XYZ file of C-alpha atoms in Angstrom:
674
model
C 97.677 37.653 -32.166
C 98.161 33.852 -31.991
C 101.428 33.913 -33.978
C 102.908 36.614 -31.756
C 101.694 34.927 -28.513
C 103.188 31.574 -29.561
C 106.617 33.028 -29.770
C 106.520 32.495 -25.951
C 106.115 28.795 -26.519
C 107.553 26.009 -28.531
C 105.716 25.338 -31.902
C 106.171 23.228 -34.901
C 108.492 25.070 -37.258
C 107.020 23.238 -40.323
C 103.328 24.287 -39.521
C 101.558 24.586 -42.837
C 100.987 28.205 -43.810
C 103.614 29.606 -41.481
C 107.118 30.791 -42.223
C 109.543 27.898 -41.574
C 111.956 28.164 -38.829
C 115.705 27.069 -39.360
C 116.372 23.764 -37.760
C 118.975 20.943 -37.888
C 119.527 18.551 -40.830
C 116.975 15.832 -41.306
C 117.994 12.220 -41.648
C 114.624 10.610 -42.542
C 114.064 8.768 -45.859
C 111.950 11.678 -47.198
C 114.686 14.353 -46.835
C 115.584 15.467 -50.333
C 119.271 15.328 -49.941
C 118.880 11.492 -49.464
C 116.838 10.865 -52.610
C 118.575 12.600 -55.510
C 116.831 14.988 -57.918
C 113.092 15.317 -57.009
C 110.366 14.360 -59.588
C 107.032 15.977 -60.207
C 105.367 14.160 -57.369
C 108.008 15.506 -55.015
C 107.406 18.987 -56.181
C 103.571 18.840 -55.633
C 104.004 17.312 -52.196
C 106.563 19.981 -51.051
C 105.177 23.104 -52.837
C 101.496 22.635 -51.883
C 102.181 23.077 -48.150
C 103.472 26.555 -49.036
C 101.080 27.576 -51.968
C 97.943 25.964 -50.432
C 98.051 26.830 -46.658
C 95.425 25.013 -44.559
C 93.793 28.144 -43.330
C 92.709 29.267 -46.851
C 92.663 26.068 -48.821
C 91.055 22.562 -48.375
C 93.232 19.496 -48.298
C 92.639 19.006 -52.109
C 93.874 22.636 -52.826
C 90.550 24.379 -53.312
C 90.517 27.985 -52.255
C 87.819 28.818 -49.565
C 86.105 31.339 -51.874
C 85.684 28.632 -54.609
C 83.626 26.466 -52.266
C 79.756 26.424 -52.247
C 78.352 28.935 -49.778
C 77.525 26.310 -47.173
C 81.040 24.596 -47.309
C 82.588 28.123 -47.152
C 80.816 28.842 -43.851
C 81.852 25.406 -42.379
C 85.398 25.705 -43.535
C 85.940 29.223 -42.311
C 84.252 28.539 -38.992
C 86.459 25.545 -38.504
C 89.575 27.752 -39.047
C 88.405 30.517 -36.960
C 87.326 28.281 -34.046
C 90.687 26.442 -34.154
C 92.577 29.720 -34.125
C 90.441 31.148 -31.315
C 91.064 27.991 -29.282
C 94.800 28.297 -29.962
C 94.759 31.907 -28.882
C 92.787 31.220 -25.648
C 95.177 28.404 -24.852
C 98.300 30.661 -25.472
C 96.701 33.366 -23.305
C 95.997 30.865 -20.598
C 99.600 29.658 -20.717
C 100.951 33.175 -20.667
C 98.626 34.095 -17.719
C 99.828 31.000 -15.742
C 103.350 32.049 -16.133
C 102.847 35.727 -15.746
C 99.327 37.171 -15.007
C 100.362 40.485 -16.528
C 101.910 39.260 -19.756
C 98.649 39.513 -21.840
C 98.545 43.235 -20.793
C 102.143 43.576 -21.899
C 101.275 41.841 -25.176
C 98.413 44.265 -25.727
C 100.589 47.229 -24.948
C 103.237 46.165 -27.538
C 100.734 45.295 -30.242
C 98.024 47.786 -29.895
C 99.006 50.672 -27.609
C 102.538 51.421 -29.069
C 101.438 51.259 -32.706
C 98.491 53.320 -32.150
C 100.109 55.734 -29.671
C 100.287 58.538 -32.272
C 96.596 58.241 -33.071
C 95.771 58.163 -29.391
C 97.469 61.416 -28.868
C 95.900 62.837 -32.007
C 92.419 61.796 -30.779
C 93.163 63.440 -27.385
C 94.050 66.849 -28.858
C 91.827 66.829 -31.871
C 88.633 66.319 -30.058
C 89.935 68.535 -27.218
C 89.076 71.487 -29.396
C 85.444 70.834 -29.490
C 85.398 70.060 -25.735
C 87.141 73.373 -24.862
C 84.971 75.612 -26.954
C 82.059 75.597 -24.395
C 84.531 76.519 -21.674
C 86.102 79.446 -23.766
C 82.453 80.550 -24.559
C 81.744 80.700 -20.821
C 84.948 82.385 -19.779
C 85.226 84.825 -22.675
C 81.678 85.415 -23.891
C 82.668 88.673 -25.581
C 85.038 86.839 -27.838
C 83.444 83.381 -28.283
C 79.724 84.418 -28.251
C 79.037 88.041 -29.013
C 82.266 88.556 -30.970
C 82.620 92.144 -29.702
C 86.296 91.680 -28.660
C 87.260 89.182 -31.341
C 86.781 88.724 -35.111
C 84.125 86.155 -35.737
C 86.008 84.963 -38.764
C 89.017 84.031 -36.700
C 86.898 82.401 -33.998
C 85.148 80.132 -36.615
C 88.629 79.586 -38.216
C 89.548 77.461 -35.091
C 87.528 74.607 -36.714
C 88.565 75.293 -40.357
C 92.290 75.744 -39.918
C 92.719 72.693 -37.864
C 91.037 70.604 -40.622
C 93.117 72.329 -43.322
C 96.317 71.451 -41.516
C 95.143 67.871 -41.294
C 94.537 67.741 -44.945
C 97.975 69.274 -45.825
C 99.618 66.648 -43.415
C 97.762 63.683 -45.006
C 98.735 64.386 -48.592
C 102.219 65.801 -47.802
C 103.284 63.218 -45.224
C 101.667 60.386 -47.165
C 103.907 61.140 -50.206
C 106.935 61.634 -48.001
C 106.264 58.341 -46.265
C 106.419 56.533 -49.656
C 109.430 58.583 -50.771
C 111.749 58.678 -47.680
C 110.258 55.678 -45.791
C 107.777 54.895 -43.028
C 110.172 55.363 -40.155
C 111.171 58.923 -40.984
C 107.586 59.757 -41.651
C 106.589 58.524 -38.233
C 109.328 60.425 -36.605
C 108.664 63.714 -38.225
C 104.841 63.343 -37.448
C 105.699 63.056 -33.755
C 108.083 66.023 -33.987
C 105.503 68.182 -35.662
C 102.840 67.311 -33.101
C 105.269 67.966 -30.218
C 106.122 71.403 -31.469
C 102.422 72.068 -32.265
C 101.558 71.158 -28.609
C 104.178 73.635 -27.359
C 102.632 76.199 -29.490
C 99.203 75.549 -28.153
C 100.394 75.573 -24.503
C 102.192 78.927 -25.095
C 99.611 80.505 -27.391
C 99.165 84.148 -26.404
C 98.255 87.611 -27.520
C 98.220 91.217 -26.438
C 94.543 91.199 -27.166
C 91.957 88.324 -26.959
C 91.702 88.460 -30.788
C 95.436 88.130 -31.007
C 95.318 85.068 -28.731
C 92.666 83.540 -30.954
C 94.808 84.059 -34.188
C 97.828 82.429 -32.384
C 95.578 79.622 -31.207
C 94.356 79.002 -34.832
C 97.801 78.795 -36.320
C 99.095 76.612 -33.558
C 96.126 74.218 -34.358
C 96.990 74.421 -38.141
C 100.639 73.406 -37.420
C 99.609 70.671 -35.037
C 97.163 69.389 -37.631
C 99.898 68.679 -40.165
C 101.267 66.241 -37.791
C 97.910 64.724 -37.121
C 97.177 64.375 -40.808
C 100.564 62.621 -41.457
C 99.716 60.248 -38.602
C 96.873 58.652 -40.569
C 98.849 57.187 -43.535
C 101.940 56.467 -41.469
C 100.101 54.575 -38.694
C 97.939 52.528 -41.167
C 100.846 51.492 -43.387
C 103.301 50.818 -40.686
C 100.783 48.709 -38.708
C 99.781 46.767 -41.879
C 103.257 46.125 -43.085
C 104.373 45.036 -39.588
C 101.595 42.400 -39.908
C 102.511 41.206 -43.362
C 106.249 41.369 -43.095
C 108.739 42.270 -45.964
C 109.276 38.878 -47.489
C 107.356 37.274 -50.367
C 106.164 34.364 -48.158
C 102.737 34.967 -46.617
C 102.247 34.346 -42.818
C 99.152 32.883 -41.087
C 99.068 36.064 -38.943
C 98.748 38.132 -42.084
C 95.894 36.059 -43.505
C 93.828 35.798 -40.314
C 94.653 38.751 -38.153
C 95.895 41.550 -40.484
C 92.719 43.658 -40.058
C 92.623 43.231 -36.311
C 96.279 44.464 -35.995
C 95.458 47.722 -37.769
C 92.114 48.329 -36.224
C 93.619 47.798 -32.760
C 96.072 50.558 -33.493
C 93.282 52.811 -34.844
C 90.961 52.376 -31.780
C 93.591 54.125 -29.758
C 92.019 57.236 -31.289
C 88.873 56.477 -29.169
C 91.026 56.062 -26.003
C 92.514 59.415 -26.714
C 89.056 61.083 -26.791
C 88.096 59.264 -23.603
C 91.207 60.350 -21.655
C 90.952 63.869 -22.901
C 87.458 64.268 -21.571
C 88.409 62.578 -18.208
C 91.410 64.917 -17.776
C 89.464 68.028 -18.637
C 86.876 67.156 -16.066
C 89.476 66.526 -13.470
C 91.432 69.709 -14.349
C 88.262 71.876 -14.186
C 87.372 70.510 -10.785
C 90.970 71.145 -9.629
C 91.262 74.627 -10.921
C 87.685 75.710 -10.349
C 87.681 74.932 -6.527
C 86.089 71.433 -6.845
C 82.983 72.700 -8.661
C 81.932 72.228 -12.261
C 79.225 74.888 -12.098
C 79.313 78.321 -13.525
C 80.366 81.121 -13.487
C 83.898 80.136 -14.810
C 86.887 82.328 -14.136
C 89.371 83.209 -16.735
C 92.165 81.906 -14.537
C 90.574 78.461 -14.238
C 89.879 78.269 -17.943
C 93.521 79.295 -18.759
C 94.945 76.612 -16.476
C 92.574 73.946 -17.579
C 93.216 74.243 -21.286
C 96.972 74.900 -21.054
C 97.694 71.949 -18.686
C 95.365 69.779 -20.828
C 97.738 70.424 -23.759
C 100.935 70.091 -21.707
C 100.195 66.579 -20.617
C 100.136 65.062 -24.107
C 103.240 66.975 -25.057
C 105.203 64.717 -22.586
C 103.818 61.650 -24.235
C 104.563 62.939 -27.684
C 108.177 63.688 -26.825
C 108.439 60.030 -25.615
C 106.930 58.967 -28.954
C 109.643 60.684 -30.794
C 112.260 58.797 -28.794
C 110.455 55.546 -29.285
C 110.108 55.867 -33.059
C 113.716 57.003 -33.515
C 115.431 54.372 -31.372
C 112.978 51.511 -31.181
C 111.446 51.302 -34.638
C 114.553 50.771 -36.976
C 112.754 48.289 -39.303
C 109.422 50.260 -39.901
C 110.425 50.848 -43.529
C 111.627 47.252 -44.237
C 108.667 46.176 -46.308
C 108.713 49.384 -48.451
C 112.512 49.141 -48.956
C 112.056 45.462 -50.034
C 109.426 46.460 -52.484
C 111.527 49.183 -53.949
C 114.599 47.003 -54.152
C 112.593 44.337 -56.165
C 111.532 47.082 -58.476
C 114.961 48.685 -58.668
C 113.565 52.031 -57.449
C 114.976 54.738 -55.326
C 113.110 57.683 -53.935
C 109.383 58.133 -54.915
C 108.119 55.397 -57.200
C 106.271 57.446 -59.876
C 105.704 54.361 -62.065
C 103.754 52.615 -59.311
C 101.712 55.786 -58.786
C 100.745 55.931 -62.437
C 100.000 52.226 -62.606
C 97.822 52.581 -59.420
C 95.787 55.307 -61.032
C 95.335 53.376 -64.149
C 94.510 50.042 -62.645
C 93.044 50.832 -59.309
C 91.199 54.090 -59.994
C 87.882 52.534 -58.949
C 89.489 51.754 -55.494
C 90.539 55.320 -54.998
C 86.916 56.376 -55.689
C 85.809 53.792 -53.024
C 88.273 54.752 -50.336
C 88.114 58.576 -50.889
C 84.456 58.715 -51.526
C 83.405 56.540 -48.673
C 85.806 58.396 -46.209
C 84.268 61.711 -47.315
C 80.714 60.376 -46.673
C 81.854 58.909 -43.312
C 83.490 62.141 -42.082
C 80.366 64.202 -42.712
C 78.731 61.814 -40.287
C 81.616 61.422 -37.897
C 82.316 65.057 -37.421
C 78.755 66.051 -37.822
C 77.945 63.677 -34.893
C 80.671 65.577 -32.902
C 79.567 69.091 -33.965
C 75.961 68.260 -33.361
C 76.716 67.142 -29.802
C 75.861 70.562 -28.092
C 72.302 70.598 -29.620
C 71.855 66.905 -28.716
C 72.819 67.514 -25.190
C 70.566 70.611 -24.960
C 67.664 68.266 -25.787
C 68.643 65.872 -23.154
C 69.359 68.606 -20.483
C 67.245 71.656 -21.274
C 68.187 74.872 -19.421
C 71.533 73.436 -18.214
C 74.334 75.971 -18.198
C 76.998 73.723 -16.720
C 79.793 72.654 -18.909
C 80.270 69.600 -16.813
C 76.851 68.300 -17.932
C 77.880 68.354 -21.548
C 81.298 66.796 -20.778
C 79.692 63.856 -18.810
C 77.235 63.156 -21.574
C 80.108 63.254 -24.086
C 81.981 60.749 -21.936
C 79.020 58.413 -22.237
C 79.103 58.833 -26.046
C 82.833 58.106 -26.230
C 82.217 54.962 -24.173
C 79.619 53.742 -26.643
C 82.018 54.660 -29.462
C 84.725 52.527 -27.863
C 82.368 49.473 -27.893
C 81.993 50.008 -31.663
C 85.753 50.255 -32.175
C 86.352 46.956 -30.191
C 83.571 45.013 -31.835
C 85.042 46.160 -35.317
C 88.406 44.878 -34.199
C 86.943 41.456 -33.206
C 84.884 40.865 -36.260
C 86.821 42.568 -39.110
C 88.798 39.411 -40.065
C 85.761 37.034 -40.057
C 85.197 36.290 -43.697
C 81.504 36.209 -43.401
C 81.458 39.628 -41.819
C 84.578 41.415 -43.177
C 85.575 44.907 -44.195
C 82.997 45.595 -46.965
C 79.875 44.302 -45.200
C 80.876 46.068 -42.022
C 81.232 49.388 -43.929
C 77.894 48.939 -45.724
C 76.085 48.051 -42.483
C 77.512 50.999 -40.590
C 76.499 53.404 -43.442
C 73.010 51.925 -43.624
C 72.423 52.124 -39.787
C 73.724 55.718 -39.733
C 71.380 56.634 -42.557
C 68.280 55.095 -40.723
C 69.274 56.451 -37.344
C 69.361 59.981 -38.710
C 66.615 59.925 -41.265
C 63.977 58.579 -38.694
C 64.229 61.658 -36.397
C 64.546 63.934 -39.354
C 60.913 63.269 -40.519
C 59.665 62.981 -37.003
C 61.816 65.558 -35.174
C 59.045 67.000 -33.043
C 57.954 63.553 -31.917
C 61.426 62.445 -30.836
C 63.287 65.642 -29.848
C 60.720 67.911 -28.458
C 58.312 65.657 -26.600
C 59.681 64.697 -23.279
C 58.257 61.244 -23.282
C 60.198 60.263 -26.366
C 63.525 61.733 -25.534
C 65.060 58.387 -24.361
C 64.338 57.026 -27.944
C 66.048 60.005 -29.521
C 68.958 59.483 -27.046
C 69.212 55.799 -27.980
C 69.327 56.636 -31.725
C 72.102 59.141 -31.208
C 74.281 56.767 -29.219
C 73.589 53.965 -31.707
C 74.716 56.269 -34.562
C 78.036 56.605 -32.662
C 78.328 52.958 -32.257
C 77.681 51.952 -35.863
C 79.899 54.654 -37.100
C 82.872 53.244 -35.232
C 81.945 49.668 -35.835
C 81.573 50.404 -39.576
C 82.977 53.061 -41.814
C 85.128 54.930 -39.255
C 87.195 51.836 -38.599
C 87.063 50.162 -42.056
C 87.896 53.349 -44.146
C 91.259 53.586 -42.237
C 92.047 50.001 -42.881
C 90.977 49.504 -46.556
C 92.665 52.755 -47.721
C 95.908 51.166 -46.995
C 95.024 47.540 -47.678
C 93.737 47.775 -51.305
C 96.803 49.496 -52.751
C 100.263 48.275 -53.422
C 103.122 48.853 -51.013
C 105.088 51.578 -53.092
C 102.239 54.000 -53.007
C 100.358 52.820 -50.062
C 100.933 55.813 -47.835
C 100.050 58.213 -50.665
C 96.831 56.547 -51.521
C 95.837 56.398 -47.890
C 96.829 60.054 -47.364
C 94.779 61.206 -50.421
C 91.747 59.170 -49.214
C 91.961 60.548 -45.728
C 92.344 64.136 -47.144
C 89.318 63.836 -49.142
C 87.696 62.434 -45.929
C 88.645 65.537 -44.117
C 86.876 67.599 -46.807
C 83.741 65.843 -45.476
C 84.560 67.124 -41.894
C 85.006 70.646 -43.429
C 81.644 70.185 -45.281
C 79.927 69.373 -41.937
C 81.601 72.330 -40.156
C 80.427 74.778 -42.811
C 76.949 73.276 -43.301
C 76.171 73.313 -39.565
C 76.866 77.043 -39.307
C 74.081 77.756 -41.806
C 71.175 75.233 -41.093
C 69.053 74.642 -38.260
C 68.934 71.563 -36.136
C 66.061 69.773 -37.868
C 67.579 70.469 -41.243
C 70.734 68.863 -40.211
C 68.872 65.673 -39.774
C 67.290 66.087 -43.307
C 70.701 66.732 -44.919
C 73.187 64.422 -43.232
C 71.573 60.959 -43.660
C 71.986 60.979 -47.408
C 75.761 60.981 -47.012
C 75.273 57.663 -45.325
C 73.221 56.212 -48.261
C 75.771 57.622 -50.741
C 78.564 56.024 -48.729
C 76.752 52.632 -48.818
C 76.279 52.852 -52.602
C 79.996 53.859 -53.244
C 81.211 50.961 -51.170
C 78.886 48.508 -52.839
C 80.052 49.382 -56.362
C 83.739 50.249 -56.015
C 85.205 48.693 -52.899
C 86.711 45.081 -53.221
C 86.442 42.838 -50.185
C 89.961 42.045 -49.122
C 88.858 39.991 -46.011
C 90.831 36.799 -46.121
C 92.904 37.865 -49.006
C 96.661 37.057 -48.771
C 98.147 40.484 -49.073
C 101.251 39.061 -50.618
C 99.162 37.942 -53.510
C 97.999 41.500 -54.088
C 101.681 42.423 -54.193
C 102.432 39.627 -56.655
C 99.600 40.675 -58.844
C 101.023 44.263 -58.878
C 104.481 42.866 -59.860
C 102.841 41.217 -62.873
C 101.171 44.579 -63.781
C 104.417 46.519 -63.395
C 106.096 43.959 -65.774
C 103.361 44.383 -68.342
C 102.073 40.830 -67.788
C 98.792 41.584 -66.184
C 97.023 38.732 -68.304
C 99.416 36.187 -66.947
C 98.468 36.651 -63.351
C 95.849 33.864 -62.458
C 95.944 34.039 -58.599
C 93.393 34.806 -55.877
C 93.967 38.579 -55.975
C 91.740 38.535 -59.135
C 89.173 36.036 -57.610
C 85.621 37.715 -57.990
C 85.390 37.454 -54.180
C 88.193 40.005 -53.867
C 87.200 42.347 -56.671
C 84.611 45.128 -56.689
C 81.579 45.104 -58.833
C 83.169 47.848 -60.912
C 86.330 45.721 -61.405
C 84.385 42.634 -62.298
C 82.438 44.527 -64.930
C 85.661 45.773 -66.433
C 87.035 42.130 -66.659
C 89.647 42.161 -63.959
C 88.793 38.657 -62.945
C 88.663 36.945 -66.214
C 92.178 35.481 -65.935
C 91.525 33.697 -62.536
C 92.685 30.058 -62.896
C 94.054 28.150 -59.999
C 95.769 25.435 -61.989
C 97.715 27.968 -64.144
C 98.510 29.947 -60.965
C 100.055 27.080 -59.298
C 102.714 26.750 -62.015
C 103.246 30.427 -62.062
C 103.642 30.698 -58.225
C 106.110 27.829 -58.197
C 108.344 29.786 -60.639
C 107.849 33.064 -58.761
C 108.882 31.488 -55.598
C 111.906 29.927 -57.285
C 112.969 33.268 -58.644
C 112.578 34.834 -55.164
C 114.607 32.010 -53.522
C 117.373 32.365 -56.192
C 117.634 36.151 -55.612
C 117.905 35.575 -51.863
C 120.702 33.029 -52.531
C 122.590 35.350 -54.719
C 122.422 38.024 -52.043
C 123.768 35.715 -49.367
C 126.604 34.598 -51.680
C 127.426 38.272 -52.487
C 127.566 39.105 -48.838
C 129.860 36.119 -48.237
C 127.325 34.370 -46.066
C 127.247 31.370 -48.405
C 124.350 29.116 -48.719
C 125.584 25.505 -48.166
C 123.137 23.424 -46.078
C 121.906 26.428 -44.099
C 118.201 26.887 -44.615
C 116.747 30.175 -45.943
C 114.614 31.497 -43.018
C 112.014 32.742 -45.497
C 111.313 29.304 -46.774
C 110.375 25.932 -45.040
C 113.268 23.499 -44.988
C 111.779 21.113 -47.623
C 111.099 23.948 -50.067
C 114.633 25.340 -49.603
C 116.078 21.913 -50.335
C 113.909 21.407 -53.319
C 114.928 24.640 -54.944
C 118.572 24.026 -53.990
C 118.428 20.851 -56.091
C 116.393 22.067 -59.009
C 117.462 25.733 -59.519
C 120.224 27.472 -61.437
C 120.484 30.714 -59.475
C 122.120 32.824 -62.280
C 119.527 31.535 -64.907
C 116.610 32.335 -62.513
C 117.815 35.928 -61.954
C 118.731 36.470 -65.553
C 115.245 35.342 -66.630
C 113.637 37.869 -64.203
C 115.947 40.750 -65.475
C 114.782 40.002 -69.082
C 111.167 40.493 -67.914
C 111.923 43.992 -66.853
C 113.413 45.019 -70.243
C 111.028 46.755 -72.620
C 111.624 44.069 -75.320
C 111.202 41.189 -72.862
C 108.841 38.382 -73.724
C 105.885 37.742 -71.511
C 106.449 33.970 -71.679
C 106.548 31.832 -68.515
C 109.783 31.203 -66.690
C 112.383 29.270 -68.634
C 112.361 25.609 -68.341
C 116.144 25.541 -67.874
C 115.765 27.107 -64.413
C 114.267 23.910 -63.137
C 116.734 21.559 -64.838
C 120.108 22.543 -63.296
C 121.363 22.183 -59.788
C 122.648 25.289 -58.115
C 126.456 25.512 -57.788
C 127.573 26.180 -54.186
């Protein structure tokens, strides 16, 4: 947030850890062009500002995770406090100039990136909210099943989830193959057509209408499913950028950017419930009490689907015309690997090297969705306990509105804390699973005491609402983030889509289970999925909080080139590896000193490639600074690098017979020809 907010104000272009901004020639004594060929001392002074940014390393170049625990806390608290003060100051300045500018910033950085998930949350959870209305207006179809086939009525839940699973796998793969932008556009188009089908669903019989309604939900679900991997990857890659140079915003706020987009799902649920309440009052003569006419039910559900159709059509326009660079990071990764289309090599390498991470992201998501959708499906029984004998749909909807409000508190707290290194993704996910386990297992073994005795109903109510809070604060937010974050760019959408699809199998498990077991048995069964999720997270999930995502991409480049043992950077620091990966020896090559030399050569090669591209495009290089590099770094490479030799050395590494030796010494001994 700080980096984006500060674009409204002047800032120091050479701020350590941030991408340098082009500026005029320097004339001081330290400027490289005035001193001849730099020596080793020059290199260390110049490169350390880029390799050891001050928000992750101490002044002597020690990575924060290598410090003793007490010093880690002190260092990270200092960085976080300074960043928070900078953000508050920027917000104050923006508010002083324009009181509405912070709202505009939030709209651009949270509402627009998460608009698809907001619309998805609106419609997806509308299905459960509408079921009581359908049951009251058409009891012969939705209750006694005398006019409708029970299988098709129950398929309303199943086919929707099946459509989501298809979309998550299919669009995830397409997003990696054809690009994020087209994946986002096609998702919005599918959801728009699906909403038109829902609004227009009809049949000559009640059963015919239910069948039409089911298949409209299936089609809409494909778009919903694709929204998961597309939104997650686009939001993350927007935060990290397409270049090789890391940004302060990526390191300190990447998690918040993604979760701010994801929490729009909660707002979608909120507005759906509010709009349904308003529509029912409008079409039911200002009353929310039974009996409910078929006419009021028809108008309520059709208008509730027509409203998001307008927003979805606008989303198609926005993604087509206003997001031309959504695939920039993916295209850059494919270009570096000389890949077009779908990157099958990256998929195989991901399965071989990051299989444990797939277990973590898919397994934890499965366990979470049993809880998340179980909580929603169990809602009617919960409300029956709170309001025994009530036949009004409005009572259930109002209690649900309270539950959504509690959930939104969990979403926002997750967004605020997810980048704090002492809290972070992994600990939040474990805590959320643990609390859900406790909050369901306690009433399971004392069901009569909490659920059936009036004097203890409030304690039961508190546990139910707290389970919603901790589910959003923990696994429901973190699974969405880490399923994109722990995998390399070329297959990020596919891995996220696969994990999300396995998660939806958890939703399907809950939907099937809840049809065959009574209320108390639900409490006996469901908690153990929370315990299983906590164990899977503990063993298989790496903690990427505070990890420079560019380093993970750099590590994957080494793996792709068959030089995994030559990578010594922070992506294999024990702090950022799972217990499973540590036991398999993934962190044995971590060595900050060796990594420094390797990273200088990697940055040199990246710089050389960019210079070659600029020369080929007749832009020339001259004295114009490369915007990806701070000025001093650009000048240093310009004086010490042979562009052709640097690129040639990299090409040799891609050949099957290439040596895995370090970069050639001649790269740093010749000055580039301009």
